[in-house]
Amino acid sequence: MTDHIIVDSHHHVWDLAVRPQPWISGPALAPLARSFSLADLAPEAHAAGVSAAVVVQTVCVPEETPELLGLAAGDALVAGVVGWTELTAPDIADRLAELRELPGGQRLVGIRHQVQEEPDPNWLLRPEVRRGLLAVAAAGLAYDLVVTPEQLPAATAAAARLTGLTFVLDHLGKPPIASGALGAWATGLRRFAALPNTVAKLSGLLTEATPGGWTLDDLRPAVDTAIDAFGPQRLLFGSDWPVSTLEAPYSRVLAVTEELTAGLTPGERQALFAGNAIRVYGLAGH
């Protein structure tokens, strides 16, 4: 148990009986090829001292976000939902407004798209995408970025052009921890972090390391770079559960993050583990 409150800014749920998850393929991801529910997460999260969590979309289909909002409406653990809607749709503003009117709609706090799967490295800079991002900003929502290191320059350019929108970088932009070749990623991260409307999640790092063979020392360079670039006031803890279970149970993911940030002051740790997520996502009642 920690000495501060914890908000998990990044986790997922899915029910394979309702919808397939096409991204779960190959032997490495085979343990994820089952359903994961809030009932699975809650005991682990509560045991770790987590008081609130943000559930994040996994597939780019319009049906998923209403389902996630419905889960949030029925479970106090879920304080926020980062959902999906078609950013390039001409009626994007109306679609966002409709989501807000659904059960749990008041817990919609952000929008995300699987940019990492877009073949165009400059997808975020397309005019129709920019128009959608402007609508996200106008709705008072954040925009989560799931990108590869090669896509960080476009993410930085998009954030520089849309100063009224908070860009939340998931998984630190996926640093190549396993190879240790962090130079290009670190340069891109620092440029992104130099913008005032950017924040990042300390999440998803274990699955970027050597499977089954990582150590704290493998993770530390990426985490230290992020702390230096963003500062403790613009970093958010996220478990990336259940993807993280490929490498460690929930309690271990939290413990690793605690150990890697042990040099921060109590106030800085409180910000990183809870306060920043509450502020960035506007989590009501926390």
mmCIF file with all atom_site columns, C-alpha atoms in Angstrom, residues 155-230:
data_model
loop_
_atom_site.group_PDB
_atom_site.id
_atom_site.type_symbol
_atom_site.label_atom_id
_atom_site.label_alt_id
_atom_site.label_comp_id
_atom_site.label_asym_id
_atom_site.label_entity_id
_atom_site.label_seq_id
_atom_site.pdbx_PDB_ins_code
_atom_site.Cartn_x
_atom_site.Cartn_y
_atom_site.Cartn_z
_atom_site.occupancy
_atom_site.B_iso_or_equiv
_atom_site.pdbx_formal_charge
_atom_site.auth_seq_id
_atom_site.auth_comp_id
_atom_site.auth_asym_id
_atom_site.auth_atom_id
_atom_site.pdbx_PDB_model_num
ATOM 1  C CA . ALA A 1 155 ? 2.234  14.382  -33.191 1.00 0.00 ? 155 ALA A CA 1
ATOM 2  C CA . THR A 1 156 ? 4.442  17.295  -32.185 1.00 0.00 ? 156 THR A CA 1
ATOM 3  C CA . ALA A 1 157 ? 3.449  19.305  -35.247 1.00 0.00 ? 157 ALA A CA 1
ATOM 4  C CA . ALA A 1 158 ? -0.241 18.616  -34.581 1.00 0.00 ? 158 ALA A CA 1
ATOM 5  C CA . ALA A 1 159 ? 0.083  19.690  -30.947 1.00 0.00 ? 159 ALA A CA 1
ATOM 6  C CA . ALA A 1 160 ? 1.909  22.868  -31.985 1.00 0.00 ? 160 ALA A CA 1
ATOM 7  C CA . ARG A 1 161 ? -0.923 23.793  -34.351 1.00 0.00 ? 161 ARG A CA 1
ATOM 8  C CA . LEU A 1 162 ? -3.748 22.947  -31.940 1.00 0.00 ? 162 LEU A CA 1
ATOM 9  C CA . THR A 1 163 ? -2.727 24.769  -28.793 1.00 0.00 ? 163 THR A CA 1
ATOM 10 C CA . GLY A 1 164 ? -6.235 24.591  -27.338 1.00 0.00 ? 164 GLY A CA 1
ATOM 11 C CA . LEU A 1 165 ? -6.191 20.781  -27.168 1.00 0.00 ? 165 LEU A CA 1
ATOM 12 C CA . THR A 1 166 ? -4.371 18.680  -24.569 1.00 0.00 ? 166 THR A CA 1
ATOM 13 C CA . PHE A 1 167 ? -2.481 15.822  -26.213 1.00 0.00 ? 167 PHE A CA 1
ATOM 14 C CA . VAL A 1 168 ? -1.913 12.818  -23.943 1.00 0.00 ? 168 VAL A CA 1
ATOM 15 C CA . LEU A 1 169 ? 0.935  10.590  -25.130 1.00 0.00 ? 169 LEU A CA 1
ATOM 16 C CA . ASP A 1 170 ? 0.160  6.976   -24.262 1.00 0.00 ? 170 ASP A CA 1
ATOM 17 C CA . HIS A 1 171 ? 3.023  4.662   -23.248 1.00 0.00 ? 171 HIS A CA 1
ATOM 18 C CA . LEU A 1 172 ? 5.627  7.443   -23.638 1.00 0.00 ? 172 LEU A CA 1
ATOM 19 C CA . GLY A 1 173 ? 5.398  6.992   -27.399 1.00 0.00 ? 173 GLY A CA 1
ATOM 20 C CA . LYS A 1 174 ? 6.588  3.384   -27.188 1.00 0.00 ? 174 LYS A CA 1
ATOM 21 C CA . PRO A 1 175 ? 10.332 3.731   -26.546 1.00 0.00 ? 175 PRO A CA 1
ATOM 22 C CA . PRO A 1 176 ? 12.390 0.810   -27.958 1.00 0.00 ? 176 PRO A CA 1
ATOM 23 C CA . ILE A 1 177 ? 13.428 -0.402  -24.516 1.00 0.00 ? 177 ILE A CA 1
ATOM 24 C CA . ALA A 1 178 ? 14.304 -3.919  -25.643 1.00 0.00 ? 178 ALA A CA 1
ATOM 25 C CA . SER A 1 179 ? 16.951 -2.690  -28.098 1.00 0.00 ? 179 SER A CA 1
ATOM 26 C CA . GLY A 1 180 ? 18.166 0.134   -25.885 1.00 0.00 ? 180 GLY A CA 1
ATOM 27 C CA . ALA A 1 181 ? 18.397 2.398   -28.936 1.00 0.00 ? 181 ALA A CA 1
ATOM 28 C CA . LEU A 1 182 ? 16.576 5.311   -27.323 1.00 0.00 ? 182 LEU A CA 1
ATOM 29 C CA . GLY A 1 183 ? 18.311 8.226   -29.076 1.00 0.00 ? 183 GLY A CA 1
ATOM 30 C CA . ALA A 1 184 ? 15.804 9.049   -31.812 1.00 0.00 ? 184 ALA A CA 1
ATOM 31 C CA . TRP A 1 185 ? 12.861 8.364   -29.511 1.00 0.00 ? 185 TRP A CA 1
ATOM 32 C CA . ALA A 1 186 ? 14.305 10.621  -26.786 1.00 0.00 ? 186 ALA A CA 1
ATOM 33 C CA . THR A 1 187 ? 14.840 13.459  -29.257 1.00 0.00 ? 187 THR A CA 1
ATOM 34 C CA . GLY A 1 188 ? 11.265 13.148  -30.480 1.00 0.00 ? 188 GLY A CA 1
ATOM 35 C CA . LEU A 1 189 ? 9.897  12.926  -26.961 1.00 0.00 ? 189 LEU A CA 1
ATOM 36 C CA . ARG A 1 190 ? 11.723 16.062  -25.828 1.00 0.00 ? 190 ARG A CA 1
ATOM 37 C CA . ARG A 1 191 ? 10.401 18.041  -28.774 1.00 0.00 ? 191 ARG A CA 1
ATOM 38 C CA . PHE A 1 192 ? 6.877  16.884  -28.017 1.00 0.00 ? 192 PHE A CA 1
ATOM 39 C CA . ALA A 1 193 ? 7.293  17.647  -24.306 1.00 0.00 ? 193 ALA A CA 1
ATOM 40 C CA . ALA A 1 194 ? 8.537  21.165  -25.061 1.00 0.00 ? 194 ALA A CA 1
ATOM 41 C CA . LEU A 1 195 ? 4.957  22.137  -25.949 1.00 0.00 ? 195 LEU A CA 1
ATOM 42 C CA . PRO A 1 196 ? 2.795  23.306  -23.034 1.00 0.00 ? 196 PRO A CA 1
ATOM 43 C CA . ASN A 1 197 ? -0.313 21.394  -24.138 1.00 0.00 ? 197 ASN A CA 1
ATOM 44 C CA . THR A 1 198 ? 1.291  17.951  -23.954 1.00 0.00 ? 198 THR A CA 1
ATOM 45 C CA . VAL A 1 199 ? 1.410  15.329  -21.202 1.00 0.00 ? 199 VAL A CA 1
ATOM 46 C CA . ALA A 1 200 ? 2.427  11.669  -21.181 1.00 0.00 ? 200 ALA A CA 1
ATOM 47 C CA . LYS A 1 201 ? 1.597  8.398   -19.475 1.00 0.00 ? 201 LYS A CA 1
ATOM 48 C CA . LEU A 1 202 ? 4.075  6.189   -17.665 1.00 0.00 ? 202 LEU A CA 1
ATOM 49 C CA . SER A 1 203 ? 2.279  3.145   -19.022 1.00 0.00 ? 203 SER A CA 1
ATOM 50 C CA . GLY A 1 204 ? 2.849  0.206   -21.335 1.00 0.00 ? 204 GLY A CA 1
ATOM 51 C CA . LEU A 1 205 ? 6.605  0.132   -20.791 1.00 0.00 ? 205 LEU A CA 1
ATOM 52 C CA . LEU A 1 206 ? 6.986  -3.467  -19.641 1.00 0.00 ? 206 LEU A CA 1
ATOM 53 C CA . THR A 1 207 ? 5.714  -4.747  -22.978 1.00 0.00 ? 207 THR A CA 1
ATOM 54 C CA . GLU A 1 208 ? 8.304  -2.614  -24.820 1.00 0.00 ? 208 GLU A CA 1
ATOM 55 C CA . ALA A 1 209 ? 11.104 -4.332  -22.881 1.00 0.00 ? 209 ALA A CA 1
ATOM 56 C CA . THR A 1 210 ? 12.628 -7.769  -23.466 1.00 0.00 ? 210 THR A CA 1
ATOM 57 C CA . PRO A 1 211 ? 9.797  -10.277 -22.865 1.00 0.00 ? 211 PRO A CA 1
ATOM 58 C CA . GLY A 1 212 ? 10.319 -12.052 -19.573 1.00 0.00 ? 212 GLY A CA 1
ATOM 59 C CA . GLY A 1 213 ? 13.845 -10.719 -19.199 1.00 0.00 ? 213 GLY A CA 1
ATOM 60 C CA . TRP A 1 214 ? 13.611 -7.032  -18.278 1.00 0.00 ? 214 TRP A CA 1
ATOM 61 C CA . THR A 1 215 ? 14.976 -5.372  -15.177 1.00 0.00 ? 215 THR A CA 1
ATOM 62 C CA . LEU A 1 216 ? 14.383 -2.001  -13.545 1.00 0.00 ? 216 LEU A CA 1
ATOM 63 C CA . ASP A 1 217 ? 17.649 -0.822  -15.040 1.00 0.00 ? 217 ASP A CA 1
ATOM 64 C CA . ASP A 1 218 ? 16.276 -1.563  -18.513 1.00 0.00 ? 218 ASP A CA 1
ATOM 65 C CA . LEU A 1 219 ? 13.262 0.678   -17.867 1.00 0.00 ? 219 LEU A CA 1
ATOM 66 C CA . ARG A 1 220 ? 15.009 3.470   -15.984 1.00 0.00 ? 220 ARG A CA 1
ATOM 67 C CA . PRO A 1 221 ? 16.561 5.394   -18.934 1.00 0.00 ? 221 PRO A CA 1
ATOM 68 C CA . ALA A 1 222 ? 13.181 5.869   -20.616 1.00 0.00 ? 222 ALA A CA 1
ATOM 69 C CA . VAL A 1 223 ? 11.456 6.874   -17.381 1.00 0.00 ? 223 VAL A CA 1
ATOM 70 C CA . ASP A 1 224 ? 14.247 9.263   -16.401 1.00 0.00 ? 224 ASP A CA 1
ATOM 71 C CA . THR A 1 225 ? 14.117 10.858  -19.851 1.00 0.00 ? 225 THR A CA 1
ATOM 72 C CA . ALA A 1 226 ? 10.370 11.370  -19.506 1.00 0.00 ? 226 ALA A CA 1
ATOM 73 C CA . ILE A 1 227 ? 10.658 12.870  -16.027 1.00 0.00 ? 227 ILE A CA 1
ATOM 74 C CA . ASP A 1 228 ? 13.345 15.261  -17.259 1.00 0.00 ? 228 ASP A CA 1
ATOM 75 C CA . ALA A 1 229 ? 11.391 16.205  -20.387 1.00 0.00 ? 229 ALA A CA 1
ATOM 76 C CA . PHE A 1 230 ? 7.888  16.645  -18.953 1.00 0.00 ? 230 PHE A CA 1
#
